[in-house]
XYZ file of C-alpha atoms in Angstrom:
696
model
C -5.854 40.591 -2.307
C -3.015 39.026 -0.377
C -4.817 37.529 2.622
C -8.209 36.014 3.308
C -10.979 38.524 2.430
C -12.598 40.047 5.526
C -16.096 39.078 4.331
C -15.142 35.461 5.204
C -13.737 36.185 8.691
C -16.903 35.134 10.608
C -16.747 31.684 8.936
C -13.085 31.229 9.891
C -13.465 32.254 13.552
C -12.983 29.820 16.443
C -15.784 27.304 17.037
C -16.182 28.614 20.610
C -17.517 31.878 19.175
C -20.734 29.975 18.286
C -23.554 30.010 20.868
C -23.680 26.797 22.890
C -20.234 25.604 21.775
C -17.712 25.300 24.603
C -14.269 23.675 24.686
C -15.730 20.167 25.123
C -18.082 20.430 22.132
C -15.349 22.041 20.026
C -13.099 19.065 20.780
C -15.812 16.592 19.758
C -16.425 18.524 16.535
C -12.727 18.544 15.705
C -12.774 14.719 15.858
C -15.113 14.957 12.857
C -12.721 17.252 11.009
C -14.778 20.333 11.943
C -12.442 23.101 13.090
C -14.341 26.282 12.206
C -17.874 27.515 11.431
C -17.024 27.150 7.733
C -16.689 23.375 8.172
C -20.136 23.222 9.806
C -21.614 25.143 6.882
C -20.280 22.413 4.565
C -21.411 19.527 6.806
C -24.870 18.860 5.441
C -27.634 16.760 7.011
C -27.660 13.231 5.579
C -31.261 12.381 6.446
C -34.315 13.888 8.059
C -37.158 13.060 10.418
C -40.776 13.828 9.614
C -42.043 15.778 12.656
C -45.392 16.920 11.202
C -48.072 17.075 13.874
C -50.593 14.230 13.510
C -54.024 13.626 15.088
C -53.120 10.184 16.383
C -50.384 7.567 16.448
C -52.808 5.470 14.378
C -51.774 7.528 11.320
C -48.331 5.851 11.208
C -47.141 2.241 10.957
C -44.665 1.466 13.768
C -41.727 1.496 14.095
C -41.850 5.141 12.973
C -41.277 8.630 14.297
C -44.512 10.365 15.197
C -45.484 13.774 16.629
C -48.838 14.028 18.436
C -50.566 16.211 21.035
C -51.589 14.190 24.081
C -53.276 14.508 27.449
C -50.991 13.231 30.217
C -52.473 10.453 32.402
C -51.176 8.345 35.268
C -47.478 7.897 36.199
C -46.377 4.330 37.064
C -42.969 4.388 38.807
C -40.437 1.617 38.114
C -40.772 -1.514 40.273
C -37.045 -2.154 40.559
C -33.967 0.090 40.573
C -33.064 1.187 37.034
C -36.250 -0.409 35.655
C -38.656 1.459 33.354
C -40.997 4.162 34.610
C -44.166 4.558 32.524
C -46.431 7.508 31.809
C -49.851 6.863 30.226
C -50.933 9.419 27.607
C -53.890 9.750 25.245
C -54.059 11.365 21.795
C -57.249 12.175 19.831
C -58.009 8.478 19.226
C -56.067 6.097 21.433
C -53.978 5.586 24.552
C -50.246 4.641 24.607
C -47.257 4.740 26.974
C -44.102 6.818 27.339
C -41.249 4.797 28.827
C -38.262 6.202 30.757
C -35.241 4.362 32.181
C -33.216 5.726 35.144
C -35.624 8.658 35.422
C -36.207 10.555 38.688
C -39.976 10.660 39.473
C -39.955 14.376 40.450
C -38.378 15.373 37.096
C -40.952 13.322 35.169
C -43.766 14.898 37.182
C -42.445 18.356 36.300
C -42.035 17.516 32.570
C -45.321 15.656 32.231
C -47.881 16.929 34.791
C -50.951 14.658 34.913
C -54.018 16.245 33.331
C -52.051 18.736 31.175
C -51.509 18.715 27.411
C -48.105 18.189 25.799
C -46.758 17.661 22.277
C -44.686 14.482 22.161
C -42.324 13.528 19.329
C -40.333 10.309 19.200
C -40.050 6.775 17.863
C -43.239 4.733 18.237
C -42.723 0.990 18.739
C -44.912 -1.976 19.678
C -43.567 -3.962 22.644
C -45.535 -6.994 23.894
C -48.549 -5.728 21.962
C -48.391 -2.287 23.628
C -47.701 0.937 21.700
C -44.943 2.941 23.367
C -42.349 5.699 22.854
C -39.138 5.168 24.825
C -37.427 8.450 25.810
C -39.262 10.882 23.479
C -36.993 13.235 21.482
C -39.209 16.209 22.319
C -41.699 16.984 25.129
C -43.146 20.455 24.507
C -46.016 22.648 25.702
C -48.531 23.086 22.841
C -47.548 26.772 22.426
C -43.823 25.804 22.059
C -44.559 23.171 19.444
C -44.672 25.673 16.598
C -40.826 25.902 16.833
C -40.497 22.218 15.996
C -39.533 21.940 12.297
C -41.926 19.794 10.240
C -38.901 18.022 8.768
C -35.966 17.870 11.168
C -32.531 17.528 9.554
C -30.255 14.775 10.905
C -26.515 15.541 10.919
C -23.526 13.203 11.153
C -22.470 12.864 14.807
C -19.674 11.450 16.915
C -19.905 9.740 20.335
C -20.765 12.325 23.001
C -22.253 14.861 20.597
C -26.050 15.185 20.590
C -28.077 15.973 17.495
C -29.504 19.006 19.255
C -26.033 20.504 19.915
C -24.887 19.732 16.369
C -28.023 21.200 14.767
C -27.754 24.338 16.910
C -24.068 24.833 15.993
C -24.833 24.280 12.294
C -27.741 26.747 12.385
C -25.556 29.376 14.101
C -22.861 28.880 11.452
C -25.381 29.226 8.631
C -26.513 32.536 10.146
C -22.984 33.845 9.594
C -22.845 33.271 5.852
C -22.299 36.413 3.807
C -23.827 37.122 0.403
C -20.999 36.501 -2.046
C -20.586 37.596 -5.660
C -21.343 34.812 -8.160
C -18.410 32.726 -9.462
C -20.424 30.288 -11.568
C -20.803 31.038 -15.276
C -24.245 32.748 -15.512
C -25.349 30.672 -18.527
C -24.507 27.410 -16.723
C -26.297 28.518 -13.556
C -29.404 29.457 -15.530
C -29.374 26.227 -17.543
C -29.104 24.067 -14.389
C -31.591 26.165 -12.397
C -29.172 26.518 -9.464
C -29.835 28.928 -6.563
C -27.400 31.625 -5.376
C -24.680 30.386 -2.997
C -26.193 31.682 0.257
C -29.677 30.425 -0.716
C -28.200 27.031 -1.580
C -26.549 26.754 1.861
C -29.774 27.707 3.625
C -31.830 25.270 1.525
C -29.369 22.400 2.085
C -29.544 22.923 5.866
C -33.331 23.367 5.856
C -34.643 20.429 3.811
C -38.427 20.258 3.451
C -38.452 16.516 2.721
C -36.372 13.593 1.452
C -36.018 14.908 -2.152
C -34.056 17.887 -0.739
C -31.472 15.471 0.702
C -30.676 13.795 -2.641
C -27.448 14.707 -4.493
C -29.743 15.727 -7.390
C -31.468 18.505 -5.364
C -30.531 21.840 -7.048
C -29.031 23.329 -3.848
C -26.825 20.286 -3.250
C -25.797 20.080 -6.878
C -24.740 23.691 -6.826
C -22.682 23.241 -3.647
C -21.032 20.093 -5.037
C -20.237 22.027 -8.198
C -18.627 24.804 -6.116
C -16.273 22.236 -4.565
C -15.418 20.639 -7.900
C -14.976 24.055 -9.537
C -12.622 25.293 -6.780
C -10.641 22.058 -7.095
C -10.433 22.280 -10.904
C -9.503 25.961 -10.666
C -6.617 24.973 -8.375
C -5.507 22.326 -10.869
C -5.861 24.711 -13.797
C -3.765 27.316 -11.941
C -1.130 24.689 -11.181
C -1.135 23.774 -14.842
C -0.769 27.328 -16.067
C 1.911 28.065 -13.442
C 3.842 25.039 -14.689
C 3.413 26.272 -18.236
C 4.450 29.812 -17.328
C 7.532 28.360 -15.689
C 9.736 28.479 -18.755
C 10.255 25.053 -20.158
C 13.265 24.203 -22.284
C 12.701 22.865 -25.742
C 14.131 19.334 -25.975
C 14.206 18.203 -29.576
C 15.435 14.700 -30.353
C 17.019 13.680 -33.647
C 15.635 10.135 -33.472
C 18.957 8.251 -33.696
C 18.783 6.537 -30.275
C 15.034 5.899 -30.586
C 15.582 4.270 -33.981
C 18.142 1.840 -32.469
C 15.644 0.714 -29.842
C 12.795 0.357 -32.317
C 14.993 -1.638 -34.708
C 15.919 -4.028 -31.905
C 12.260 -4.737 -31.041
C 10.726 -7.981 -32.344
C 7.495 -6.087 -33.190
C 6.226 -2.683 -34.248
C 4.740 -0.304 -31.660
C 0.929 -0.083 -31.613
C -0.901 2.906 -33.052
C -1.627 4.061 -29.514
C 2.073 3.924 -28.580
C 3.051 5.882 -31.700
C 0.378 8.490 -30.978
C 1.525 8.873 -27.350
C 5.173 9.262 -28.374
C 4.370 11.968 -30.893
C 2.245 13.847 -28.307
C 5.120 13.658 -25.810
C 7.741 14.666 -28.391
C 5.654 17.720 -29.370
C 5.318 18.740 -25.688
C 9.041 18.330 -25.078
C 9.923 20.351 -28.177
C 7.811 23.328 -27.097
C 9.151 25.980 -24.728
C 6.381 25.244 -22.216
C 6.903 22.636 -19.537
C 5.270 19.312 -20.219
C 2.867 18.015 -17.589
C 1.415 14.858 -19.108
C -0.233 11.698 -17.815
C 0.445 8.437 -19.648
C -2.440 6.185 -18.785
C -2.425 2.606 -19.967
C -3.817 -0.744 -19.062
C -1.726 -3.665 -17.829
C 0.556 -4.714 -20.652
C -0.273 -1.770 -22.930
C 3.445 -1.022 -23.312
C 3.942 2.119 -21.197
C 7.584 1.261 -20.463
C 8.565 1.483 -24.122
C 6.830 4.858 -24.525
C 8.461 6.209 -21.363
C 11.919 5.035 -22.435
C 11.577 6.573 -25.900
C 10.636 9.843 -24.162
C 13.739 9.563 -21.950
C 15.812 9.037 -25.097
C 14.455 12.303 -26.576
C 15.940 14.047 -23.504
C 19.273 12.285 -24.074
C 19.279 13.028 -27.822
C 18.722 16.694 -26.948
C 21.930 16.571 -24.895
C 20.292 16.180 -21.477
C 19.422 13.530 -18.927
C 16.257 11.734 -17.858
C 15.099 10.213 -14.587
C 12.463 7.548 -13.921
C 11.046 7.477 -10.405
C 9.171 4.590 -8.804
C 7.370 4.525 -5.435
C 9.181 1.462 -4.074
C 12.579 -0.088 -4.431
C 11.157 -3.293 -5.860
C 9.402 -1.342 -8.617
C 12.527 0.693 -9.282
C 14.545 -2.521 -9.734
C 11.848 -3.896 -11.964
C 12.038 -0.787 -14.179
C 15.795 -1.154 -14.291
C 15.461 -4.761 -15.497
C 12.937 -3.892 -18.189
C 14.911 -0.854 -19.399
C 18.323 -2.588 -19.479
C 17.973 -4.326 -22.861
C 16.590 -1.117 -24.445
C 19.385 0.992 -22.939
C 21.919 -1.524 -24.290
C 20.364 -1.315 -27.769
C 20.467 2.486 -27.643
C 23.962 2.561 -26.159
C 23.105 4.838 -23.224
C 24.314 4.556 -19.630
C 21.563 3.575 -17.201
C 21.977 3.468 -13.385
C 19.845 2.826 -10.301
C 19.787 5.099 -7.227
C 17.853 4.026 -4.112
C 18.074 4.568 -0.360
C 20.183 1.406 -0.246
C 23.117 3.114 -1.985
C 25.630 4.143 0.667
C 29.139 5.507 1.023
C 31.661 5.368 -1.778
C 29.337 3.620 -4.218
C 26.766 6.388 -3.825
C 29.390 9.127 -4.113
C 30.662 7.637 -7.394
C 27.140 7.536 -8.846
C 26.412 11.118 -7.766
C 29.623 12.359 -9.344
C 28.865 10.570 -12.623
C 25.364 12.033 -12.546
C 26.636 15.560 -11.985
C 29.125 15.232 -14.841
C 26.382 13.976 -17.156
C 27.961 10.523 -17.623
C 24.795 8.789 -16.408
C 22.218 9.580 -19.065
C 19.175 7.826 -17.582
C 18.708 7.363 -13.837
C 16.138 5.032 -12.305
C 15.312 5.546 -8.632
C 12.967 5.922 -5.703
C 12.199 9.212 -3.949
C 15.877 9.162 -2.988
C 16.285 11.024 -6.284
C 14.745 14.052 -4.546
C 17.462 14.335 -1.911
C 19.425 17.567 -1.596
C 22.786 16.148 -2.697
C 21.461 14.654 -5.944
C 22.532 17.021 -8.738
C 22.016 16.435 -12.424
C 24.211 17.832 -15.143
C 21.148 18.718 -17.246
C 17.830 17.126 -16.258
C 15.313 17.406 -19.085
C 12.625 14.835 -18.261
C 11.261 13.276 -15.077
C 9.084 10.193 -15.537
C 7.082 9.355 -12.405
C 5.646 5.857 -12.160
C 2.956 6.856 -9.890
C 0.963 3.991 -8.424
C -1.197 6.743 -6.910
C 1.323 7.756 -4.274
C 2.038 11.011 -5.994
C -0.716 13.591 -5.502
C -1.178 17.066 -6.931
C 0.835 18.591 -4.062
C 3.896 16.462 -4.867
C 3.590 17.301 -8.562
C 3.586 20.994 -7.634
C 6.768 20.373 -5.621
C 8.417 18.587 -8.509
C 7.511 21.592 -10.649
C 8.794 24.024 -8.007
C 12.235 22.399 -8.120
C 12.576 24.898 -10.922
C 14.765 22.695 -13.030
C 12.359 23.381 -15.909
C 12.212 19.620 -16.403
C 9.311 18.182 -18.354
C 7.134 15.813 -16.295
C 5.530 12.589 -17.496
C 3.438 10.645 -14.975
C 2.680 6.998 -15.767
C -0.183 5.109 -14.222
C -0.991 1.459 -14.807
C -4.404 1.669 -13.239
C -7.051 2.596 -15.725
C -9.073 5.235 -13.892
C -12.653 6.233 -14.665
C -12.857 9.691 -16.204
C -14.357 11.468 -13.169
C -11.510 10.270 -10.943
C -8.892 11.007 -13.575
C -10.225 14.574 -13.721
C -10.214 14.903 -9.933
C -6.704 13.573 -9.568
C -5.057 14.672 -12.801
C -7.116 17.646 -13.958
C -3.921 19.693 -14.160
C -2.414 17.367 -16.758
C -2.767 16.555 -20.430
C -3.525 12.889 -20.985
C -2.128 10.302 -23.412
C -4.064 7.069 -23.454
C -2.674 3.653 -24.386
C -5.833 1.751 -25.215
C -4.462 -1.024 -27.461
C -2.690 -4.221 -26.491
C 0.701 -4.717 -28.168
C 0.787 -7.504 -30.781
C 1.594 -10.922 -29.376
C -0.343 -10.372 -26.131
C -2.719 -13.313 -26.036
C -5.968 -13.095 -24.087
C -5.765 -14.733 -20.670
C -8.355 -17.384 -19.960
C -9.903 -16.768 -16.552
C -11.620 -19.476 -14.524
C -13.306 -19.516 -11.110
C -12.452 -22.532 -8.957
C -13.728 -23.286 -5.439
C -10.979 -23.935 -2.852
C -12.545 -27.340 -2.270
C -11.036 -28.316 -5.660
C -7.486 -27.454 -4.576
C -6.225 -30.957 -5.481
C -7.256 -30.500 -9.132
C -5.445 -27.159 -9.286
C -2.256 -28.746 -7.953
C -2.588 -31.574 -10.537
C -2.989 -28.962 -13.284
C 0.209 -27.263 -12.078
C 2.061 -30.596 -11.995
C 1.237 -31.216 -15.675
C 2.128 -27.630 -16.658
C 5.494 -27.798 -14.865
C 6.232 -31.120 -16.613
C 5.649 -29.309 -19.936
C 8.207 -26.668 -18.873
C 5.732 -23.890 -18.059
C 5.921 -21.524 -15.072
C 3.296 -20.267 -12.636
C 2.691 -17.645 -9.957
C 0.742 -18.557 -6.836
C -0.454 -15.479 -4.951
C -1.431 -15.950 -1.310
C -3.953 -13.604 0.239
C -3.379 -11.056 2.961
C -6.241 -12.429 5.016
C -5.140 -11.391 8.470
C -4.175 -7.944 9.630
C -0.986 -9.396 11.072
C 1.841 -10.094 8.662
C 2.963 -12.987 10.834
C -0.184 -14.965 10.131
C -0.035 -14.153 6.412
C 3.515 -15.319 6.402
C 2.552 -18.635 7.974
C -0.172 -19.039 5.339
C 2.345 -18.411 2.541
C 4.959 -20.685 4.098
C 2.417 -23.475 4.506
C 1.306 -23.118 0.884
C 4.987 -23.145 -0.157
C 5.609 -26.339 1.843
C 2.527 -28.157 0.540
C 3.339 -27.243 -3.082
C 6.964 -28.281 -2.603
C 5.785 -31.633 -1.218
C 3.432 -32.078 -4.190
C 5.698 -30.844 -6.987
C 9.158 -31.767 -5.731
C 12.229 -30.070 -4.198
C 13.699 -27.116 -6.081
C 10.572 -26.553 -8.175
C 8.884 -23.993 -5.915
C 10.212 -20.588 -4.770
C 8.851 -18.155 -2.177
C 8.899 -14.359 -1.861
C 7.273 -12.358 0.919
C 7.497 -8.928 2.504
C 9.483 -10.024 5.567
C 12.436 -11.420 3.601
C 15.789 -9.612 3.540
C 16.021 -7.834 0.140
C 19.000 -9.953 -0.924
C 17.060 -13.220 -0.424
C 14.104 -11.754 -2.270
C 16.355 -10.848 -5.203
C 17.721 -14.418 -5.302
C 14.212 -15.939 -5.260
C 13.089 -13.607 -8.047
C 16.222 -14.259 -10.086
C 15.729 -18.040 -9.821
C 12.195 -17.693 -11.145
C 13.149 -15.296 -13.942
C 15.922 -17.655 -15.036
C 13.512 -20.611 -14.933
C 15.399 -22.490 -12.211
C 12.196 -22.534 -10.119
C 8.898 -23.191 -11.896
C 6.332 -21.975 -9.352
C 6.679 -18.765 -7.366
C 4.604 -18.396 -4.191
C 4.205 -14.732 -3.245
C 2.357 -12.880 -0.474
C 1.813 -9.506 -2.044
C 0.939 -8.162 -5.409
C 3.723 -5.729 -5.972
C 6.576 -8.170 -5.569
C 5.240 -10.163 -8.470
C 5.663 -7.150 -10.709
C 8.337 -8.744 -12.852
C 8.103 -9.637 -16.483
C 8.545 -13.371 -16.980
C 7.237 -14.212 -20.471
C 7.429 -17.955 -19.762
C 5.039 -17.667 -16.790
C 1.638 -18.555 -18.194
C -0.390 -19.532 -15.108
C -1.560 -17.233 -12.340
C -3.261 -18.796 -9.322
C -4.860 -16.315 -6.923
C -5.891 -17.860 -3.636
C -8.964 -16.402 -1.864
C -9.544 -14.168 -4.897
C -12.808 -12.947 -3.360
C -10.973 -10.745 -0.851
C -8.901 -8.878 -3.445
C -10.156 -5.705 -5.147
C -11.081 -5.764 -8.828
C -8.226 -3.521 -9.919
C -5.757 -5.628 -7.929
C -6.992 -8.852 -9.519
C -6.800 -7.251 -12.953
C -3.215 -6.100 -12.288
C -2.216 -9.570 -11.098
C -3.756 -11.264 -14.098
C -1.758 -8.919 -16.315
C 1.436 -10.602 -15.094
C 0.723 -13.572 -17.355
C -0.050 -13.608 -21.071
C 3.253 -11.945 -21.898
C 4.758 -14.863 -23.786
C 3.798 -17.058 -26.728
C 1.979 -19.658 -24.567
C -1.764 -19.655 -23.975
C -2.198 -18.276 -20.441
C -4.683 -18.988 -17.683
C -5.662 -17.234 -14.483
C -7.320 -19.370 -11.797
C -9.340 -17.469 -9.223
C -9.607 -19.710 -6.156
C -12.499 -18.664 -3.955
C -13.964 -19.868 -0.698
C -17.695 -20.428 -0.877
C -20.259 -19.220 -0.115
C -19.487 -16.006 -2.028
C -21.129 -12.724 -1.068
C -23.130 -11.036 -3.813
C -20.518 -8.339 -4.420
C -17.639 -10.825 -4.486
C -19.541 -12.910 -7.008
C -20.171 -9.852 -9.167
C -16.496 -8.836 -8.968
C -15.231 -12.233 -10.051
C -17.850 -12.474 -12.819
C -16.777 -9.105 -14.284
C -13.200 -10.298 -14.297
C -14.157 -13.457 -16.149
C -16.103 -11.465 -18.754
C -13.608 -8.807 -19.716
C -9.936 -7.888 -19.886
C -10.676 -4.226 -20.580
C -9.102 -2.369 -17.665
C -11.200 0.747 -18.242
C -14.453 -1.181 -18.035
C -13.170 -2.978 -14.930
C -12.304 0.378 -13.336
C -15.780 1.813 -14.026
C -17.347 -1.269 -12.416
C -14.951 -1.027 -9.495
C -15.898 2.595 -8.938
C -19.597 1.743 -9.035
C -19.107 -1.059 -6.512
C -16.573 0.383 -4.103
C -16.515 4.138 -4.334
C -13.760 6.592 -5.098
C -11.739 6.494 -1.886
C -11.410 2.721 -1.845
C -10.636 2.521 -5.519
C -7.348 4.248 -5.121
C -6.766 3.710 -1.419
C -7.689 7.067 0.067
C -4.824 7.038 2.540
C -2.233 7.627 -0.150
C -4.374 8.736 -3.048
C -3.756 12.455 -2.987
C -7.422 12.498 -3.990
C -9.176 15.604 -2.704
C -11.705 15.052 0.068
C -14.985 16.671 -0.834
C -17.486 17.392 1.950
C -20.477 17.654 -0.373
C -19.462 16.557 -3.858
C -19.802 12.853 -4.559
C -17.416 11.646 -7.247
C -19.386 8.511 -8.012
C -22.822 10.063 -8.398
C -21.779 13.449 -9.739
C -19.050 12.455 -12.161
C -20.477 14.571 -14.976
C -20.237 17.744 -12.851
C -16.469 17.262 -12.541
C -16.031 17.385 -16.326
C -18.129 20.568 -16.569
C -16.075 22.105 -13.734
C -12.832 21.402 -15.559
C -14.017 23.036 -18.801
C -15.401 25.994 -16.860
C -12.214 26.514 -14.813
C -9.936 26.343 -17.846
C -12.220 28.707 -19.795
C -12.284 31.245 -16.941
C -8.482 31.233 -16.668
C -8.047 31.524 -20.426
C -10.305 34.607 -20.424
C -8.978 36.097 -17.171
C -5.559 34.619 -16.246
C -5.068 37.026 -13.321
C -8.614 36.459 -11.985
C -9.019 40.228 -11.847
C -12.410 40.623 -13.585
C -15.704 40.510 -11.639
C -16.129 36.742 -11.980
C -12.405 36.205 -11.434
C -12.516 38.161 -8.159
C -15.531 36.117 -7.035
C -13.580 32.947 -7.878
C -10.695 34.139 -5.671
C -13.137 34.422 -2.757
C -14.303 30.866 -3.550
C -10.693 29.632 -3.417
C -10.261 31.224 0.024
C -13.587 29.780 1.140
C -12.516 26.293 -0.012
C -9.100 26.713 1.651
C -7.210 26.458 -1.613
C -4.610 28.950 -0.381
C -1.877 27.209 -2.382
C -3.765 28.015 -5.561
C -3.997 31.690 -4.626
C -0.231 31.779 -4.176
C 0.048 30.436 -7.723
C -1.843 33.436 -9.134
C 0.415 35.863 -7.285
C 3.556 34.004 -8.369
C 2.603 34.839 -11.937
């Protein structure tokens, strides 16, 4: 099966092929990301309206939607232009009014002839003590009323698109669904009591009441599972394609690693030793490594990554470490330098800033194998960058590197092993969604010598006390970070805020004590400001953004975060991790502006209670949702139309096991269930995954 199976063609036709959908409606739908009937099938109603016929409006408590049969009474035209016209009606027990604005009297007379019976459905409200329905949703003859659903589904809409048009287009799309062979494991389907695919679609679009709209409804659970399963199947295929791609065994002899370990003032933690042996085993096998190194702030990922790079060098090859930004790349360079010196290997940096002769020299040294470990930004990916023998690529990912980019890195065909590092502890459901194609090594212990950081909440009204505290600390020779918030959308205003804070602290603490870094500075000035702080020439560093503070200054033992309530939990946790790296007792002061909202208060309280990044991440997910947690814009996180990562986390784990088991049993997806799964991949537009099967 090379192209999309013909059974799915009707779902992938143009939207204009649906009854009642013209160019204008199609354009409105495409604003909602709906391009084809298939997308409508997967756009489920999010609520519903009870339209059951009642005897009288007295059976409901306004404001509420009500459907009643009435006798039409007198028409009272509007007194002024554009004012309300009223129509009196009477149900089995009481009289009320229908109200219309900008209505033409002759149209109203035609719709609601006095003395006749009509079924009215709409929102009943009390206005000045009078019961009324303004612009009823439905005005029907009694014989037409049987077509009104008892529970009317409500779909997401966009400006200009009516519910009626949307519902009609969705219903027409649902009529096109074929009966498909089952791709879910029969035992799982039976255990969960899930309907067949087509029945599940019909049930999800035809809810009988509110329980049918919940993520726990069997039809919705099944459809969410289909999405997760297709996604995990794609990841599992990517993983097996990477593994099929012949790896090259890289076996280290331990000499360079030993030099680094001997130079360390402490022994690695159990978690670090475990991670290194997992990585070494992967690199020694003839399959390509595709591993995620997940560790909390300060868990010692850098050491593990560098030891892995040294295995590549010991095996006679080269290693590269890639960071998403230049500042992070420089930071890696700084932290790796002493280790590279201890090991006696040549380490260089390559970024977009390298130009001309300098760049040419580096590239030549790289091609000849003289540079053993390269640190860089995505510039490392450029066409003219050739390695002599690249064995390992370490990607410091900060979430900018999605599954698609990892596939590309794999497709470079240089059989290099891949190790992705992430400093953000991620709840398991998200880790599975984003890294289901990878094996995971977890660093869940703090290295010895990391002291707990004391965290305190301080209202901004006590700013003077905070400055006094800093004055005493500076007199004792300690150093501090002061992070200013990004309050405004405009960087100019943020800059002013940071510059003002810098000036007031300089006035309070003295000339030459305070430094400033912000995003608008020329890189060279930024480097100077950072260098002054690292060397201890300045004692307090005022910074606008989080990332620029990503340096390791063991002497810095105070972190002040201004307007902490507007930062995310993970961000605050990352910032706090910048202190507590030295021998001094460290503190983190969260300055907040009162009154605090309930969520902000809960966020700050969690931070005060725990330093466990994994617990913080779980809380963050519960409070903010998956997209926000990792910044959807650059997360590479799949967008599910039905599946809900927060509420259906457990389904994702089942989907991963199921997908891996199916591929282990049927790697070509050629058996009955495998063929059904191929149709699912086409249905879910995972065409890339299908190419991966055929590549094999």
